[in-house]
PDB file of C-alpha atoms in Angstrom:
ATOM      1  CA  MET R1066     -15.700 -30.862 -19.281  1.00 58.00           C
ATOM      2  CA  LYS R1067     -19.398 -29.128 -19.161  1.00 61.00           C
ATOM      3  CA  PRO R1068     -18.714 -25.464 -19.474  1.00 63.00           C
ATOM      4  CA  ALA R1069     -19.168 -23.210 -17.452  1.00 66.00           C
ATOM      5  CA  LEU R1070     -23.450 -21.297 -18.316  1.00 62.00           C
ATOM      6  CA  PRO R1071     -24.143 -17.902 -16.859  1.00 66.00           C
ATOM      7  CA  GLN R1072     -25.821 -17.318 -13.713  1.00 66.00           C
ATOM      8  CA  MET R1073     -28.811 -14.752 -14.430  1.00 65.00           C
ATOM      9  CA  GLY R1074     -30.180 -15.579 -11.205  1.00 61.00           C
ATOM     10  CA  SER R1075     -28.979 -12.961  -9.581  1.00 69.00           C
ATOM     11  CA  ALA R1076     -29.395 -10.325 -12.449  1.00 68.00           C
ATOM     12  CA  VAL R1077     -33.203 -11.608 -12.807  1.00 66.00           C
ATOM     13  CA  ALA R1078     -33.508 -11.446  -8.498  1.00 69.00           C
ATOM     14  CA  ALA R1079     -31.861  -7.569  -8.766  1.00 77.00           C
ATOM     15  CA  TRP R1080     -35.798  -6.413 -11.287  1.00 81.00           C
ATOM     16  CA  MET R1081     -37.883  -9.173  -9.132  1.00 85.00           C
ATOM     17  CA  GLN R1082     -40.756  -8.125  -6.812  1.00 90.00           C
ATOM     18  CA  PRO R1083     -43.125 -10.106  -4.546  1.00 90.00           C
ATOM     19  CA  LEU R1084     -45.018 -11.793  -6.254  1.00 90.00           C
ATOM     20  CA  GLU R1085     -48.681 -13.133  -4.997  1.00 91.00           C
ATOM     21  CA  PHE R1086     -51.410 -15.176  -6.522  1.00 93.00           C
ATOM     22  CA  VAL R1087     -53.754 -17.872  -6.052  1.00 93.00           C
ATOM     23  CA  LEU R1088     -53.224 -20.984  -7.578  1.00 94.00           C
ATOM     24  CA  VAL R1089     -56.124 -23.427  -8.415  1.00 93.00           C
ATOM     25  CA  GLY R1090     -56.408 -26.921  -7.434  1.00 89.00           C
ATOM     26  CA  LYS R1091     -59.394 -28.686  -9.073  1.00 86.00           C
ATOM     27  CA  GLU R1092     -60.088 -32.476  -6.896  1.00 87.00           C
ATOM     28  CA  VAL R1093     -63.198 -34.349  -6.886  1.00 90.00           C
ATOM     29  CA  VAL R1094     -65.271 -34.335  -4.014  1.00 88.00           C
ATOM     30  CA  ASP R1095     -68.667 -36.696  -4.039  1.00 90.00           C
ATOM     31  CA  HIS R1096     -67.812 -37.463  -7.943  1.00 90.00           C
ATOM     32  CA  LEU R1097     -68.307 -33.174  -8.454  1.00 91.00           C
ATOM     33  CA  VAL R1098     -65.275 -31.756  -9.113  1.00 88.00           C
ATOM     34  CA  THR R1099     -64.861 -28.485  -6.740  1.00 90.00           C
ATOM     35  CA  GLU R1100     -61.795 -26.051  -6.335  1.00 89.00           C
ATOM     36  CA  THR R1101     -58.864 -25.808  -4.111  1.00 91.00           C
ATOM     37  CA  TYR R1102     -57.303 -21.955  -3.842  1.00 93.00           C
ATOM     38  CA  ILE R1103     -53.731 -21.928  -2.797  1.00 93.00           C
ATOM     39  CA  ASN R1104     -52.328 -18.911  -1.060  1.00 93.00           C
ATOM     40  CA  LYS R1105     -48.780 -18.736  -3.527  1.00 92.00           C
ATOM     41  CA  ARG R1106     -45.866 -16.118  -3.110  1.00 91.00           C
ATOM     42  CA  SER R1107     -42.686 -15.773  -4.686  1.00 90.00           C
ATOM     43  CA  PHE R1108     -40.387 -13.310  -6.629  1.00 90.00           C
ATOM     44  CA  GLY R1109     -40.430 -12.522 -10.548  1.00 90.00           C
ATOM     45  CA  VAL R1110     -40.884 -10.085 -13.130  1.00 91.00           C
ATOM     46  CA  ARG R1111     -44.774 -10.614 -14.849  1.00 93.00           C
ATOM     47  CA  ALA R1112     -44.307  -8.481 -18.320  1.00 92.00           C
ATOM     48  CA  PRO R1113     -46.229  -8.072 -20.925  1.00 91.00           C
ATOM     49  CA  LEU R1114     -45.156 -10.553 -24.203  1.00 89.00           C
ATOM     50  CA  LYS R1115     -43.546  -8.476 -26.848  1.00 89.00           C
ATOM     51  CA  PRO R1116     -45.116  -7.129 -29.692  1.00 86.00           C
ATOM     52  CA  GLN R1117     -43.951  -9.385 -32.020  1.00 87.00           C
ATOM     53  CA  GLU R1118     -43.810 -12.492 -30.092  1.00 87.00           C
ATOM     54  CA  LEU R1119     -47.575 -11.554 -29.233  1.00 85.00           C
ATOM     55  CA  ALA R1120     -47.829 -11.435 -33.382  1.00 87.00           C
ATOM     56  CA  LEU R1121     -46.504 -15.009 -33.656  1.00 85.00           C
ATOM     57  CA  LYS R1122     -49.592 -16.445 -32.085  1.00 84.00           C
ATOM     58  CA  PRO R1123     -53.200 -17.758 -33.874  1.00 84.00           C
ATOM     59  CA  GLU R1124     -54.934 -14.448 -34.982  1.00 84.00           C
ATOM     60  CA  GLY R1125     -57.739 -15.119 -32.497  1.00 82.00           C
ATOM     61  CA  GLN R1126     -55.793 -14.813 -29.530  1.00 84.00           C
ATOM     62  CA  ARG R1127     -53.511 -12.315 -30.057  1.00 82.00           C
ATOM     63  CA  ALA R1128     -56.564  -9.939 -28.344  1.00 84.00           C
ATOM     64  CA  TRP R1129     -56.080 -11.433 -25.263  1.00 87.00           C
ATOM     65  CA  ARG R1130     -54.064 -10.248 -22.215  1.00 91.00           C
ATOM     66  CA  TRP R1131     -51.294 -12.645 -22.551  1.00 94.00           C
ATOM     67  CA  GLU R1132     -48.072 -11.782 -20.012  1.00 94.00           C
ATOM     68  CA  GLN R1133     -44.288 -13.997 -19.453  1.00 95.00           C
ATOM     69  CA  ILE R1134     -43.647 -14.325 -15.528  1.00 94.00           C
ATOM     70  CA  HIS R1135     -39.094 -14.831 -15.095  1.00 91.00           C
ATOM     71  CA  ALA R1136     -39.047 -16.694 -11.853  1.00 90.00           C
ATOM     72  CA  LEU R1137     -36.823 -18.403  -9.104  1.00 87.00           C
ATOM     73  CA  PRO R1138     -36.516 -21.609 -10.697  1.00 89.00           C
ATOM     74  CA  THR R1139     -38.272 -22.246  -6.434  1.00 91.00           C
ATOM     75  CA  LEU R1140     -41.191 -21.669  -8.614  1.00 92.00           C
ATOM     76  CA  GLN R1141     -43.639 -24.708  -9.927  1.00 93.00           C
ATOM     77  CA  LEU R1142     -46.352 -23.926 -11.997  1.00 95.00           C
ATOM     78  CA  ALA R1143     -47.359 -26.307 -14.591  1.00 94.00           C
ATOM     79  CA  VAL R1144     -48.425 -25.743 -18.004  1.00 95.00           C
ATOM     80  CA  ASP R1145     -52.123 -26.136 -18.384  1.00 93.00           C
ATOM     81  CA  ASP R1146     -52.154 -25.096 -14.222  1.00 94.00           C
ATOM     82  CA  ILE R1147     -54.824 -21.641 -13.088  1.00 94.00           C
ATOM     83  CA  ILE R1148     -53.273 -19.064 -11.717  1.00 95.00           C
ATOM     84  CA  ILE R1149     -55.371 -16.206 -10.713  1.00 93.00           C
ATOM     85  CA  PHE R1150     -53.649 -12.256 -10.176  1.00 90.00           C
ATOM     86  CA  SER R1151     -55.548  -9.322  -9.621  1.00 86.00           C
ATOM     87  CA  ASP R1152     -58.930 -11.149 -10.702  1.00 87.00           C
ATOM     88  CA  PHE R1153     -57.881 -12.654 -13.901  1.00 91.00           C
ATOM     89  CA  ARG R1154     -57.660 -15.613 -14.265  1.00 94.00           C
ATOM     90  CA  TYR R1155     -54.926 -17.014 -16.205  1.00 95.00           C
ATOM     91  CA  ARG R1156     -53.866 -20.068 -18.091  1.00 94.00           C
ATOM     92  CA  VAL R1157     -49.816 -21.330 -17.725  1.00 95.00           C
ATOM     93  CA  MET R1158     -48.910 -21.865 -21.781  1.00 94.00           C
ATOM     94  CA  SER R1159     -45.581 -22.967 -21.876  1.00 95.00           C
ATOM     95  CA  LYS R1160     -42.976 -23.188 -19.431  1.00 97.00           C
ATOM     96  CA  GLN R1161     -38.759 -22.739 -20.249  1.00 96.00           C
ATOM     97  CA  ASN R1162     -36.430 -24.059 -17.770  1.00 94.00           C
ATOM     98  CA  PHE R1163     -33.982 -21.564 -17.565  1.00 90.00           C
ATOM     99  CA  SER R1164     -32.790 -22.952 -14.083  1.00 88.00           C
ATOM    100  CA  GLU R1165     -29.169 -23.816 -14.739  1.00 85.00           C
ATOM    101  CA  TYR R1166     -29.255 -20.055 -15.180  1.00 83.00           C
ATOM    102  CA  GLY R1167     -30.953 -19.276 -12.544  1.00 84.00           C
ATOM    103  CA  TYR R1168     -34.663 -18.475 -13.357  1.00 87.00           C
ATOM    104  CA  ILE R1169     -37.785 -19.924 -14.953  1.00 93.00           C
ATOM    105  CA  LEU R1170     -39.801 -18.751 -17.743  1.00 94.00           C
ATOM    106  CA  TYR R1171     -43.857 -19.080 -17.750  1.00 96.00           C
ATOM    107  CA  ASP R1172     -46.180 -17.684 -20.804  1.00 95.00           C
ATOM    108  CA  ILE R1173     -49.405 -17.351 -19.158  1.00 96.00           C
ATOM    109  CA  CYS R1174     -53.273 -15.933 -20.634  1.00 94.00           C
ATOM    110  CA  GLU R1175     -55.558 -15.107 -19.309  1.00 92.00           C
ATOM    111  CA  ALA R1176     -57.919 -18.129 -18.877  1.00 88.00           C
ATOM    112  CA  PHE R1177     -61.849 -17.116 -20.722  1.00 76.00           C
ATOM    113  CA  GLY R1178     -64.256 -19.761 -19.222  1.00 68.00           C
ATOM    114  CA  THR R1179     -62.228 -21.510 -16.284  1.00 59.00           C
TER     115      THR R1179
END
């Protein structure tokens, strides 16, 4: 018998706000890599990393803009995807699938030079 897991989806959903961003895709056209832009809408919570979490990052990366996104499992991003929020490009650095609890957690970092 599988133990019952607490469903955090409704609690997390109560905090969520509409998220609008652009997913940057890449495709090869005539032997050149071109970017495609896909408007995405979802619900989630964006927040900066906690100081303790930021302190664990490598020294050269601590000054970068790091955020977390708690989102419903319907938002599917992959590690290394590039997304744009408010004219800032971010790279998806990690994905933690807590869909059994009703949410997915992404760590994103400002993407320099992409």
